[in-house]
Amino acid sequence: MILGSNRVLPLRVPIAPGEGIDSWLEALARRNGLSLRALLTDFALPTPSLTSTLFTSITSSQLRELERRCQLPDHQLDRTLPDPVLPLRTRQARGSRYCPDCLAEREGRWKLAWWLPCVFACTTHRALLHDTCPGCGCQPRRLLPGRTRSHPAGICITRRGDDPPCGTDLRIAPTNRLPDTSPLLSAQRWIDELLADPDIPATAASLSDLVHLSRWFLHALPEHEITHLGTDAATAWAERPTKATPDRLAPMNAPLTAVITHHARPLLDPCHDIAVHRIQQLHTYQGAATAPHPADMTMENWKKLSPHMRGRFVHAADAHLSQLDRVRLHSGSPAARIPVPGDAPHTSRSQHIPQLLWPHWTLRFLPPQGLRVDLFRGTAAALLFLPGAGSRDKKALLKPLHGHLPNYVARTLQVINQSGYEQVFPALCRIADYIDEHGSEINYQRRRTLIPADTISNAAWQELCFRTNTHPGETSTPAAPGRLLQARRYLLQLLTGADLTDTQHTLAWKSPDDRNRYVGFNLSLSLQQRQALLQHAQGLLEDLGIDEPVTWEPPEDCCHGLVLPGPRLDDIDLDTLKRLVITEGRKPSDAARQLNTTVTHVRLALEHIDHGERQWARTTPTSAWKLRERARTVLTAAFLEREYTKNGKTLTRIARETGISRHIVVEQAKAIGLTIYYSQRPVPMDATWLREQYLTRMRSTADIAAQLGTEDETVRRRFLQLGIPLRPPGVHSHTVMTTKVDKSIPRNIRATVEGTLHGWLRLHRFQISMALPNLETTADYLGTCRGALVHQFQRLERDLGHTLFHRAAFKKPQRPTRHGNALLRSLATDHIQALMHSALGPDQITPMPDPTTLAKAAVRLTIRQSPGPLRPFGDGITAERIRITGSTLILLRDLLDHQNDEFYGAQIHARTGIDNGTLYPQLKRMERAGWLTSRPEAEDCWLARAPVGCGPGRRRTYYALTPDGLRAAMHEVQHHKSRRRTAR
């Protein structure tokens, strides 16, 4: 019966549960007395030669038309087709497996599941499915069924050439029963559960992996794991195909499929550890393969495995991979995977990764020895670029951010591996995965671009230090970088995670000493100073328009389940650490040994310890700033107006009463615009009264000043302002002071003798001195002391306003300057010599030195006198003799006054005032000579002297006089004669 193309089919057949569209269309054709091909043609459906092609050739629109003509509910026929993502036997061109009992019960209707290569058993009848007809040995339903009107359903109608159809009744074929406890039957139930899972993509991935793992299992499974599965399984395994083209899987019958499915089930298990252990076990059977890719699996099959399955193979080979590949492939974690070409998530991590690994993760990963912490932090951050990288070229991978570190990567991985820190590799991979999935709260790339090198100005740094009671440090120089430079480095690392070993940075370390200074600066920061720097960094981000936290680290939960080797930051006793480092002043390395941790741990923990309030000397900038802040609070405009202007107090008195330095009081007074008097305040003086008192009554300026309550010089200045001629006071009334020299005399002579005493004597001595080589020989020749000559010649230079001679040095005589030569030429004239002899008289005139005197003086200039050895003590004193100077004599007298007491240097300095640079060498010299003994201060006393929050400082050394030293000191004090020279 041929139907019209648009007519509704009058005779219809219901769809059996689980039936495929090929079986239903065959039943529908029989019901309507048509062949299957005729029915397909009438429905305008494809008529392929292979039955399996029918599943893939029918379109969705054809199904909807078929449902309309058969009066079926919408989309009911969708259940008769396998999901497109599930693997079929289309490439193998095989027929359908079948269960005879099911065919009999279903009246020859075929199940859709029998077409799937993973279905090999019937769990209802506990039997293996048949692959072939028992009569002809062909695969049923390989070709599209024909002759549907001549043969009932369930009959094999396969033909060989011109032979008639086989005609074997497949419903009564012998059944391959399985025990209820058979592992093969359990494997089929597992397959059924997968097919029933609503997550079709996951099921398709698992079944696809099962198909592509088959080739490997044919070679990897050992014989002893097959025998317990039954006779059919053992026979199928012995006859298994072991050769096939790379792009085509070898056909496998139901028993062989059951064997492979049973053994592949652990690899597809949700438990990652079970799968990895099974892969490693099979690798061992094959001869301990070390590569992730199995040796007997074609590259075609390997590429078709799901990334999840390939990751399990990578994890199984983790122990045999290089350290670089372990990180690159995530081989130490369940997230192990082979990078997919074109997928490079690591390239987008540069904006989320700092140049230095975050401090807390550094503490968790850093091996105890073998690596410098700076290089490790930079290299560990660089390692975060490796997970998921398709290339093994370290230089290309690290060039965007860590171009200076590729040579350290292999060394760092090697030390981590040798230290037994293998958990670091999966931890790095997990952090990289977390960043790929969640990103970071900080865009480090943007910060590296926007944040300048001068992260804090000099003024802001000083203000910050003063507010936190810390010292801003000295000005930076290339040879000795100051604290401002270290503060800028600290802020740059805090904000951008910059690696200062990278020479491309403007603030990079220039030398190991430069790096050590930075470490010392970091340790010296107080808790308040760190908090202030953190606030400054937050303000800098706000100014740049960056709405991000100052610092951030990946959460520790991203490595949940891993046993990381390093300690956590809070795994340390901060009280003990504070006692060791802050109170006792020990080094961080000593504290690390006592606390059984690393120096890095100690240094990071010290950042959370309060160093305590420090007391600064009054001369430090910090104390000066505090004083100025106090001055701005106390010395207000109203206060100074009341005390200084109205009450008449001096600024010195105000400074004394308030405890503020006078120069700060002056600064504050200037700042508020107060009129400052640098001398006594003006005293009102009436001009008429002054003239009467001074000119008429002839009162002295001192008497008038006493009456007015002012100084004599103040009255004299007032007289000068009023034009009142002053009488010469005291010596200024002498003739020599008032006589004027004739203007024909050279100007330089007049400047030295007019209005002054002894000017001619100074000129006479200068003329003699310039003939001798130095002032010592001049003083000996004139019978005076060198100091007097120095004072006199300085007066000459002050009167003339010029330097007159160059001072002598060893083997280098003194010589006149240009102005000195001019003065000597003026003195050499007969007229000036006559005036000089007249003014001085014969008693003060000394003749010029003769040649013999000049020769002896020249010899003295070139010879240095050796003091010679000291004469030993007598009277049984065995101590060595030392040279006695003025400071030594003061020291000896003080020691004799306290001869029964021990003492230390600071006590002597306080009692005598001897400079420390002189005192301590004298004590050491006396100790070497046997005058003194010494001992260090007891440790308990030393530690007890420590102020709160500070270290104990330098340990004292106590001295005491020996018996011989006491006798020697008494001898020197009694017999010492001071040498004096009488000035003439």
Coordinates of C-alpha atoms in Angstrom, one line a residue, residues 133-351:
C133 CA 24.0 -14.5 14.1
P134 CA 24.6 -18.1 15.2
G135 CA 23.5 -19.3 11.8
C136 CA 25.5 -17.2 9.3
G137 CA 28.0 -15.6 11.6
C138 CA 27.2 -12.1 10.3
Q139 CA 26.4 -9.0 12.3
P140 CA 22.7 -8.5 12.5
R141 CA 21.2 -5.3 11.1
R142 CA 24.4 -4.2 9.6
L143 CA 22.6 -3.4 6.4
L144 CA 19.2 -1.7 6.3
P145 CA 16.5 -4.4 6.8
G146 CA 14.7 -5.6 3.7
R147 CA 12.0 -8.2 2.9
T148 CA 10.1 -7.1 6.0
R149 CA 6.9 -8.6 4.5
S150 CA 8.4 -12.1 3.9
H151 CA 10.1 -12.6 7.3
P152 CA 8.8 -12.0 10.9
A153 CA 10.6 -9.7 13.3
G154 CA 13.6 -11.2 15.0
I155 CA 14.7 -13.3 12.0
C156 CA 18.2 -12.9 10.5
I157 CA 17.6 -11.8 6.9
T158 CA 21.3 -11.3 6.0
R159 CA 22.2 -12.5 2.5
R160 CA 25.5 -13.6 1.1
G161 CA 25.6 -12.8 -2.5
D162 CA 22.8 -14.5 -4.4
D163 CA 22.0 -16.9 -1.6
P164 CA 18.7 -16.7 0.1
P165 CA 18.4 -14.9 3.5
C166 CA 19.8 -16.7 6.5
G167 CA 16.4 -17.0 8.2
T168 CA 17.9 -17.9 11.7
D169 CA 15.6 -17.1 14.5
L170 CA 17.7 -14.8 16.7
R171 CA 15.1 -15.1 19.5
I172 CA 16.1 -18.6 20.3
A173 CA 19.9 -18.2 20.0
P174 CA 21.8 -19.7 23.0
T175 CA 22.3 -17.3 25.8
N176 CA 25.8 -16.5 27.4
R177 CA 24.7 -16.4 31.0
L178 CA 26.8 -14.5 33.6
P179 CA 26.8 -15.1 37.4
D180 CA 25.0 -12.4 39.3
T181 CA 28.3 -11.6 41.0
S182 CA 30.2 -11.3 37.8
P183 CA 32.5 -8.3 37.5
L184 CA 31.4 -8.0 33.8
L185 CA 27.8 -7.7 34.8
S186 CA 28.7 -5.0 37.4
A187 CA 30.6 -3.1 34.7
Q188 CA 27.4 -3.1 32.5
R189 CA 25.3 -1.8 35.4
W190 CA 27.9 1.0 35.8
I191 CA 27.5 1.8 32.1
D192 CA 23.7 1.9 32.5
E193 CA 24.1 4.4 35.3
L194 CA 26.3 6.6 33.1
L195 CA 23.7 6.4 30.3
A196 CA 20.9 7.3 32.8
D197 CA 22.9 10.3 34.1
P198 CA 21.2 13.6 32.9
D199 CA 24.6 15.1 32.5
I200 CA 24.9 13.9 28.9
P201 CA 28.2 15.8 28.1
A202 CA 30.0 14.2 31.1
T203 CA 28.6 10.8 30.1
A204 CA 29.7 11.3 26.5
A205 CA 33.2 12.3 27.6
S206 CA 33.5 9.2 29.8
L207 CA 32.3 6.8 27.0
S208 CA 34.5 8.5 24.5
D209 CA 37.5 8.0 26.8
L210 CA 36.5 4.4 27.2
V211 CA 36.5 3.9 23.4
H212 CA 39.8 5.6 22.9
L213 CA 41.4 3.8 25.8
S214 CA 40.5 0.4 24.3
R215 CA 43.6 0.2 22.0
W216 CA 45.9 0.8 25.0
F217 CA 44.1 -1.8 27.2
L218 CA 44.5 -4.4 24.4
H219 CA 48.3 -4.1 25.1
A220 CA 48.5 -3.1 28.7
L221 CA 46.4 -5.6 30.5
P222 CA 48.3 -8.7 31.9
E223 CA 47.0 -12.2 31.4
H224 CA 46.5 -12.9 35.1
E225 CA 43.9 -10.1 35.4
I226 CA 41.7 -11.8 32.7
T227 CA 41.3 -15.4 33.8
H228 CA 39.0 -14.8 36.7
L229 CA 36.5 -13.0 34.5
G230 CA 35.2 -16.3 32.9
T231 CA 35.8 -18.6 29.9
D232 CA 34.1 -16.3 27.4
A233 CA 36.3 -13.3 28.5
A234 CA 39.5 -15.4 28.4
T235 CA 38.7 -16.7 24.9
A236 CA 37.8 -13.2 23.7
W237 CA 41.1 -11.9 25.2
A238 CA 43.2 -14.6 23.6
E239 CA 41.6 -13.8 20.2
R240 CA 41.7 -10.0 20.6
P241 CA 42.9 -7.9 17.7
T242 CA 46.2 -6.1 18.4
K243 CA 46.7 -4.4 15.1
A244 CA 44.7 -1.7 13.5
T245 CA 45.2 1.5 11.5
P246 CA 45.8 4.6 13.7
D247 CA 42.6 6.3 12.6
R248 CA 40.4 3.3 13.2
L249 CA 39.6 1.2 16.3
A250 CA 39.6 -2.5 15.8
P251 CA 36.2 -4.2 16.2
M252 CA 35.6 -5.8 19.5
N253 CA 33.0 -8.3 20.4
A254 CA 30.9 -8.1 23.6
P255 CA 33.1 -10.3 25.8
L256 CA 36.2 -8.3 24.9
T257 CA 34.3 -5.0 25.4
A258 CA 33.2 -6.3 28.8
V259 CA 36.8 -7.1 29.8
I260 CA 38.1 -3.6 28.7
T261 CA 35.1 -1.8 30.3
H262 CA 35.7 -3.7 33.6
H263 CA 39.4 -2.7 33.6
A264 CA 38.8 0.8 32.4
R265 CA 36.2 1.5 35.0
P266 CA 38.9 2.6 37.7
L267 CA 40.4 5.0 35.2
L268 CA 37.0 6.6 34.7
D269 CA 36.2 6.6 38.4
P270 CA 35.3 9.9 40.0
C271 CA 38.0 9.3 42.5
H272 CA 41.2 10.8 41.0
D273 CA 43.6 8.8 43.3
I274 CA 42.1 5.5 42.3
A275 CA 42.5 6.3 38.6
V276 CA 46.1 7.5 39.0
H277 CA 47.0 4.4 41.0
R278 CA 45.6 2.1 38.3
I279 CA 47.4 3.9 35.5
Q280 CA 50.7 3.6 37.4
Q281 CA 50.0 -0.1 38.0
L282 CA 49.4 -0.7 34.3
H283 CA 52.5 1.3 33.4
T284 CA 54.4 -1.0 35.7
Y285 CA 53.1 -4.0 33.9
Q286 CA 54.3 -2.5 30.6
G287 CA 57.8 -1.9 31.9
A288 CA 57.6 1.3 34.0
A289 CA 56.9 3.8 31.2
T290 CA 57.9 7.3 32.3
A291 CA 56.1 9.5 29.7
P292 CA 52.5 10.7 30.2
H293 CA 51.5 9.4 26.8
P294 CA 51.2 5.5 26.9
A295 CA 53.6 3.8 24.6
D296 CA 50.9 1.6 22.9
M297 CA 48.3 4.3 22.4
T298 CA 48.4 6.1 19.0
M299 CA 48.7 9.8 19.0
E300 CA 45.3 9.9 17.3
N301 CA 43.6 8.2 20.2
W302 CA 45.7 10.2 22.7
K303 CA 44.5 13.5 21.3
K304 CA 40.9 12.3 21.4
L305 CA 41.0 11.6 25.1
S306 CA 39.3 14.2 27.2
P307 CA 41.6 16.7 28.9
H308 CA 40.5 15.3 32.3
M309 CA 41.6 11.8 31.3
R310 CA 44.9 13.0 29.8
G311 CA 45.5 14.9 33.0
R312 CA 45.3 11.6 35.0
F313 CA 47.9 10.1 32.8
V314 CA 50.1 13.2 33.4
H315 CA 49.5 12.9 37.2
A316 CA 50.5 9.2 37.0
A317 CA 53.8 10.1 35.4
D318 CA 54.5 12.9 37.9
A319 CA 57.5 11.2 39.6
H320 CA 59.3 10.7 36.2
L321 CA 58.8 14.2 34.9
S322 CA 61.3 17.1 35.1
Q323 CA 60.6 19.7 37.7
L324 CA 59.8 22.2 35.0
D325 CA 57.2 19.9 33.4
R326 CA 55.7 19.1 36.8
V327 CA 54.8 22.7 37.3
R328 CA 53.9 23.3 33.6
L329 CA 51.5 20.3 33.4
H330 CA 50.1 20.4 37.0
S331 CA 51.3 16.8 37.3
G332 CA 51.3 16.8 41.0
S333 CA 47.6 17.6 41.4
P334 CA 44.3 16.3 40.2
A335 CA 44.2 19.4 38.0
A336 CA 47.0 17.9 35.8
R337 CA 46.4 18.6 32.1
I338 CA 48.1 18.8 28.8
P339 CA 48.1 22.4 27.5
V340 CA 45.8 22.8 24.5
P341 CA 47.4 24.7 21.5
G342 CA 46.0 28.2 21.4
D343 CA 44.8 28.2 25.0
A344 CA 47.4 30.1 27.0
P345 CA 45.9 31.3 30.2
H346 CA 49.3 32.0 31.7
T347 CA 49.7 35.0 29.4
S348 CA 46.9 36.8 31.2
R349 CA 48.4 36.2 34.6
S350 CA 51.0 38.9 34.4
Q351 CA 48.6 41.6 35.5

